[in-house]
PDB file of C-alpha atoms in Angstrom:
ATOM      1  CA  UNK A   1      86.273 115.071 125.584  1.00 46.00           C
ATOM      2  CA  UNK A   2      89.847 114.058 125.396  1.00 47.00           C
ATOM      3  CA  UNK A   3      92.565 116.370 123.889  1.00 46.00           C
ATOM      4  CA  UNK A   4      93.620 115.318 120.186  1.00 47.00           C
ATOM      5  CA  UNK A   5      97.021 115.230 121.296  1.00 61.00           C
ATOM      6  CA  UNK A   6      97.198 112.422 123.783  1.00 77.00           C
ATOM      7  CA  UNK A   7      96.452 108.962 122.220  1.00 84.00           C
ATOM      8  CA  UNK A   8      93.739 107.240 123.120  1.00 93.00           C
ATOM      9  CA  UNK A   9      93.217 103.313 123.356  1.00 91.00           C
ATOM     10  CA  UNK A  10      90.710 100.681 121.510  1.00 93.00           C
ATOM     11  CA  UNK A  11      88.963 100.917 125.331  1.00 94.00           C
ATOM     12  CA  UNK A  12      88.680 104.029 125.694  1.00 94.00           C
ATOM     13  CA  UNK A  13      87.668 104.591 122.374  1.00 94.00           C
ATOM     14  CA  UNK A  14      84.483 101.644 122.400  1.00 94.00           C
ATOM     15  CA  UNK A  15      83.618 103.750 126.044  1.00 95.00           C
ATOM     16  CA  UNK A  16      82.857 106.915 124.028  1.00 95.00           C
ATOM     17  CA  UNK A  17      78.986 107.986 123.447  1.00 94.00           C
ATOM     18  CA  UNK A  18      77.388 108.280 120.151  1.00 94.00           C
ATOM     19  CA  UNK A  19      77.309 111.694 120.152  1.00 95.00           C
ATOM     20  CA  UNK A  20      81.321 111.841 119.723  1.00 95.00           C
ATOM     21  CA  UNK A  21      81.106 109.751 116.670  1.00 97.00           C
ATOM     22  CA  UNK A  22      84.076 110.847 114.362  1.00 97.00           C
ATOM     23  CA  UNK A  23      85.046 113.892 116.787  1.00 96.00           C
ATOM     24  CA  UNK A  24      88.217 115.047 116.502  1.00 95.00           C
ATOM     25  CA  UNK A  25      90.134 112.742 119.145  1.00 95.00           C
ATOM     26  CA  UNK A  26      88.576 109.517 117.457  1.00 97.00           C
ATOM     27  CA  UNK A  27      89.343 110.935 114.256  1.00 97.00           C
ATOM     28  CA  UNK A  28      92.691 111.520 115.571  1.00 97.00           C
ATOM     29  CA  UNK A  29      92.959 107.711 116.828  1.00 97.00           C
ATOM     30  CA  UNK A  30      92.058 106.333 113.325  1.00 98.00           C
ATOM     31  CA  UNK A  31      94.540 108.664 111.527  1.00 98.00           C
ATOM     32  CA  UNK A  32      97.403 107.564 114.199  1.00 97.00           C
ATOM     33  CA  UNK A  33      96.351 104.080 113.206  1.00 97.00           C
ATOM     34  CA  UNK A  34      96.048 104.262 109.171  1.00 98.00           C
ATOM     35  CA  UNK A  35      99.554 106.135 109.949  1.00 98.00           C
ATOM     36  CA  UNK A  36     101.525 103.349 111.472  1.00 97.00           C
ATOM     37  CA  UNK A  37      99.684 100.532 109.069  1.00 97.00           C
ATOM     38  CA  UNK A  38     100.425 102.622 106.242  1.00 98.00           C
ATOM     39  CA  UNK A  39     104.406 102.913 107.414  1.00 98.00           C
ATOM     40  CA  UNK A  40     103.964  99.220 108.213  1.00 97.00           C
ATOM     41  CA  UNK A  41     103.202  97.651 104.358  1.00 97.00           C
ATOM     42  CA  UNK A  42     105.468  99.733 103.313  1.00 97.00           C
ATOM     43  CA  UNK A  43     108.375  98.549 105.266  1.00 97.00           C
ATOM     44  CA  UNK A  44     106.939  95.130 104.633  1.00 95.00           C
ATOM     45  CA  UNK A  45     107.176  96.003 100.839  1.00 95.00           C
ATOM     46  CA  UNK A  46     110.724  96.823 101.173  1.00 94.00           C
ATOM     47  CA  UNK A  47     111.970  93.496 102.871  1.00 94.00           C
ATOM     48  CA  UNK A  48     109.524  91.660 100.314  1.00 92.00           C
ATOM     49  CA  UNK A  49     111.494  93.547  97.537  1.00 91.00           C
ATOM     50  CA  UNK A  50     114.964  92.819  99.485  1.00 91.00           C
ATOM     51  CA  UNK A  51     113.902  88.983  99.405  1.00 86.00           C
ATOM     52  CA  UNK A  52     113.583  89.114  96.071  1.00 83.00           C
ATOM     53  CA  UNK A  53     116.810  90.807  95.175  1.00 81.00           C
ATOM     54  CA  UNK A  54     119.168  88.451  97.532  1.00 79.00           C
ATOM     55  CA  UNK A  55     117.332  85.409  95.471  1.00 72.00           C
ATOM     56  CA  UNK A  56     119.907  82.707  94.570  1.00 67.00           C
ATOM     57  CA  UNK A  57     119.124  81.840  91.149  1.00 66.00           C
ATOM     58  CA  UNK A  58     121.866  79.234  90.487  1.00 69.00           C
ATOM     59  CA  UNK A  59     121.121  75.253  91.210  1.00 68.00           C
ATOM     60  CA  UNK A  60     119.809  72.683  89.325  1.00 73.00           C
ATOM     61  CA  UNK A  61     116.122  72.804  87.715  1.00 72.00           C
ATOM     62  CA  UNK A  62     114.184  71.502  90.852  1.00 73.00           C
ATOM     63  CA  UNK A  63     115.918  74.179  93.216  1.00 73.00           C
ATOM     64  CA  UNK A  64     115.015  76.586  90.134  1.00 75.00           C
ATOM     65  CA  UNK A  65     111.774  75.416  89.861  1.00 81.00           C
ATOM     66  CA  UNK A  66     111.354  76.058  93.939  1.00 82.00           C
ATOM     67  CA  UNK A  67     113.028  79.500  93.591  1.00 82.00           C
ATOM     68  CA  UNK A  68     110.437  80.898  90.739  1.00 85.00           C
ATOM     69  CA  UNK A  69     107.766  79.294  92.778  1.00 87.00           C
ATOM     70  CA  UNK A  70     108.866  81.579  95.704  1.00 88.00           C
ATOM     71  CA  UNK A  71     109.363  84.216  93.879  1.00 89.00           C
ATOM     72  CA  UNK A  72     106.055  84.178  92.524  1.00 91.00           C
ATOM     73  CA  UNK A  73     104.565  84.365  96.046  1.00 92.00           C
ATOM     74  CA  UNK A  74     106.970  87.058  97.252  1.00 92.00           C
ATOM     75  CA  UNK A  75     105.558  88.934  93.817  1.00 92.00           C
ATOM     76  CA  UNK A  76     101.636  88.250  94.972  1.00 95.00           C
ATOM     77  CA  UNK A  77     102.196  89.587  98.711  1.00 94.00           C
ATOM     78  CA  UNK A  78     104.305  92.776  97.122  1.00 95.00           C
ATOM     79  CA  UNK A  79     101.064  93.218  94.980  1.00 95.00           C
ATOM     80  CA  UNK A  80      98.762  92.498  97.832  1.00 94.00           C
ATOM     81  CA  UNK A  81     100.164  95.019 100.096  1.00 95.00           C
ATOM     82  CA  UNK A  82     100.596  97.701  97.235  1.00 95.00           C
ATOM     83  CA  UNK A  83      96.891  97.443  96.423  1.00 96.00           C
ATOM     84  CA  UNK A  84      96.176  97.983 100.337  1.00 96.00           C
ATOM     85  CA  UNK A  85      98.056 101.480 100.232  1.00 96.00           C
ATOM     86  CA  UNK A  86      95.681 103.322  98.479  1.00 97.00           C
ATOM     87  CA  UNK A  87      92.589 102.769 100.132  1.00 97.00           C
ATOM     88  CA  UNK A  88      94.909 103.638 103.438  1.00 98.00           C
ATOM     89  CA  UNK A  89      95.673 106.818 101.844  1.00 98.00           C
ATOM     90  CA  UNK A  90      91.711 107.164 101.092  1.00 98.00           C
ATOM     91  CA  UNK A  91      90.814 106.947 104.460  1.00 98.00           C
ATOM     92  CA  UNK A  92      93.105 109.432 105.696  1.00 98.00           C
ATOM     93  CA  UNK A  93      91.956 111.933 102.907  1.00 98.00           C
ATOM     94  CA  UNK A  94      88.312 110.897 104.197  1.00 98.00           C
ATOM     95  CA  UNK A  95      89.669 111.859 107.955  1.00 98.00           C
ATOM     96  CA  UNK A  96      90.908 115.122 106.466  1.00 97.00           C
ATOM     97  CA  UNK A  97      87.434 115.915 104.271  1.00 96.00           C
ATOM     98  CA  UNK A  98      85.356 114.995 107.603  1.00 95.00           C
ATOM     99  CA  UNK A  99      83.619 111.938 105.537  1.00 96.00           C
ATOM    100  CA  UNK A 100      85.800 109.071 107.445  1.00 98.00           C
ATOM    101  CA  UNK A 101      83.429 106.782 109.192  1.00 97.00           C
ATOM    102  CA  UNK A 102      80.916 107.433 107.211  1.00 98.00           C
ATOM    103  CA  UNK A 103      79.163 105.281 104.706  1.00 96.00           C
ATOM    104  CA  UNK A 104      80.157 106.053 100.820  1.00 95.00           C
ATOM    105  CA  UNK A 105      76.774 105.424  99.976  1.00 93.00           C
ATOM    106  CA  UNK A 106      73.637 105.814 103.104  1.00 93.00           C
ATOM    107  CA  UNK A 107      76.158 108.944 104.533  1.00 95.00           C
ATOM    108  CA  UNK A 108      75.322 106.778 107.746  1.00 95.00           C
ATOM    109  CA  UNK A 109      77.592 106.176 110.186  1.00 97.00           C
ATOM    110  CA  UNK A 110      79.741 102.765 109.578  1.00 97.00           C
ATOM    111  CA  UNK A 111      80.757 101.752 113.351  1.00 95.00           C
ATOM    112  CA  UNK A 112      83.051 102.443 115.550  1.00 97.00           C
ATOM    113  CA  UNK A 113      83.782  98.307 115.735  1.00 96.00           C
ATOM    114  CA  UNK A 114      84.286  97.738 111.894  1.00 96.00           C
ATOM    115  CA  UNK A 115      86.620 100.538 111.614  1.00 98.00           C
ATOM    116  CA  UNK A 116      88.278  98.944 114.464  1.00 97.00           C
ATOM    117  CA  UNK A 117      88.460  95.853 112.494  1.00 96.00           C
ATOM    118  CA  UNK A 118      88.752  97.591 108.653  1.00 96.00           C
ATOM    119  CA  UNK A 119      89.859 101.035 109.054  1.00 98.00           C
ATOM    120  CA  UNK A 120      89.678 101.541 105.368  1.00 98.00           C
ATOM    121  CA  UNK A 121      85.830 100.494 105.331  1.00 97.00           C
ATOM    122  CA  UNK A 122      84.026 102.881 103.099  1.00 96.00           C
ATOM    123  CA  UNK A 123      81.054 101.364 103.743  1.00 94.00           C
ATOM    124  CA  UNK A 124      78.732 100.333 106.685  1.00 92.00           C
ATOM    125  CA  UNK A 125      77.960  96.307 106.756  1.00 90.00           C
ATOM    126  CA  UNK A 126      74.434  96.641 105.189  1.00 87.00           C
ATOM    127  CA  UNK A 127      75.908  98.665 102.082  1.00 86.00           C
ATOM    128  CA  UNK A 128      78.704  96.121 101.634  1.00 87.00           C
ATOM    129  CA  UNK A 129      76.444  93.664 101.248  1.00 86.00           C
ATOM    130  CA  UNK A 130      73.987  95.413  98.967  1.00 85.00           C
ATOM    131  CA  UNK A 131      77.022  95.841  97.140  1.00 86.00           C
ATOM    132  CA  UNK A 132      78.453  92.142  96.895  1.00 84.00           C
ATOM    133  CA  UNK A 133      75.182  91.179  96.071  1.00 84.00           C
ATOM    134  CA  UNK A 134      75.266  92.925  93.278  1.00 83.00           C
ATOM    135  CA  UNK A 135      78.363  91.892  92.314  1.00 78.00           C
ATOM    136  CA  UNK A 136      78.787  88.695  90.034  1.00 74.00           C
ATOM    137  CA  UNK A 137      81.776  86.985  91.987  1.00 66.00           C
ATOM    138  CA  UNK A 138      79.472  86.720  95.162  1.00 55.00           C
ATOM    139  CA  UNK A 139      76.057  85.884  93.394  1.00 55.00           C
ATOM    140  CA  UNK A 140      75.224  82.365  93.868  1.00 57.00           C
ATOM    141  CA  UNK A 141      75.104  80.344  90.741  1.00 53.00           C
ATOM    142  CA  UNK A 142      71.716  78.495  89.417  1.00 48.00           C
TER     143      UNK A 142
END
């Protein structure tokens, strides 16, 4: 096993047997991970909300008309990225419970590759898809 203190890549991580699932250097590798993404949006929030307060407002009603339309995109990625923070913070409380990289619902184990992929999965791929099946944005219509 590795030590917790010396980072670890995606390689070396995917080379790992099932019985280290979630031990505490993989656990370690995810928290490193939701760690930097999490320092990541919100830097990216920051120059989003710098955009917005360098915004020229004078010119004539189609450079006006441009403008709000900007702004109104800078607005959905701010609200995007703000809605992405707390499931980061979820997953590192589920690193710090024990429960991260495990399903919400089965309590089975979600995958080493989808957490590489969605590190704030809280569910494994069958589960998700229970789920959006029951959901009535991804039913089909009749």
């Amino acid at each position: 096993m590795n030590d917790s203190t010396q980072p670890i890549d995606e390689q070396t991580l995917l080379g790992m047997s099932e019985a280290d699932y979630m031990n505490s250097t993989q656990r370690d590798f995810f928290r490193r991970r939701l760690e930097t993404e999490r320092q990541t949006i919100l830097a990216h929030i920051g120059e989003l909300k710098g955009e917005i307060y360098r915004y020229d407002t004078s010119g004539d009603d189609v450079d006006k008309a441009a403008h709000e339309e900007e702004l109104r995109m800078l607005f959905r990625q701010i609200d995007r990225e703000s809605r992405l923070l707390p499931k980061v913070d979820d997953a590192l409380r589920r690193i710090e419970m024990g429960d991260y990289g495990y399903c919400i619902e089965t309590g089975e184990p979600i995958g080493l590759r989808r957490l590489l992929l969605r590190p704030t999965a809280e569910r494994s791929i069958d589960a998700k898809q229970t789920q959006e099946q029951r959901e009535p944005q991804y039913r089909k219509v009749k």
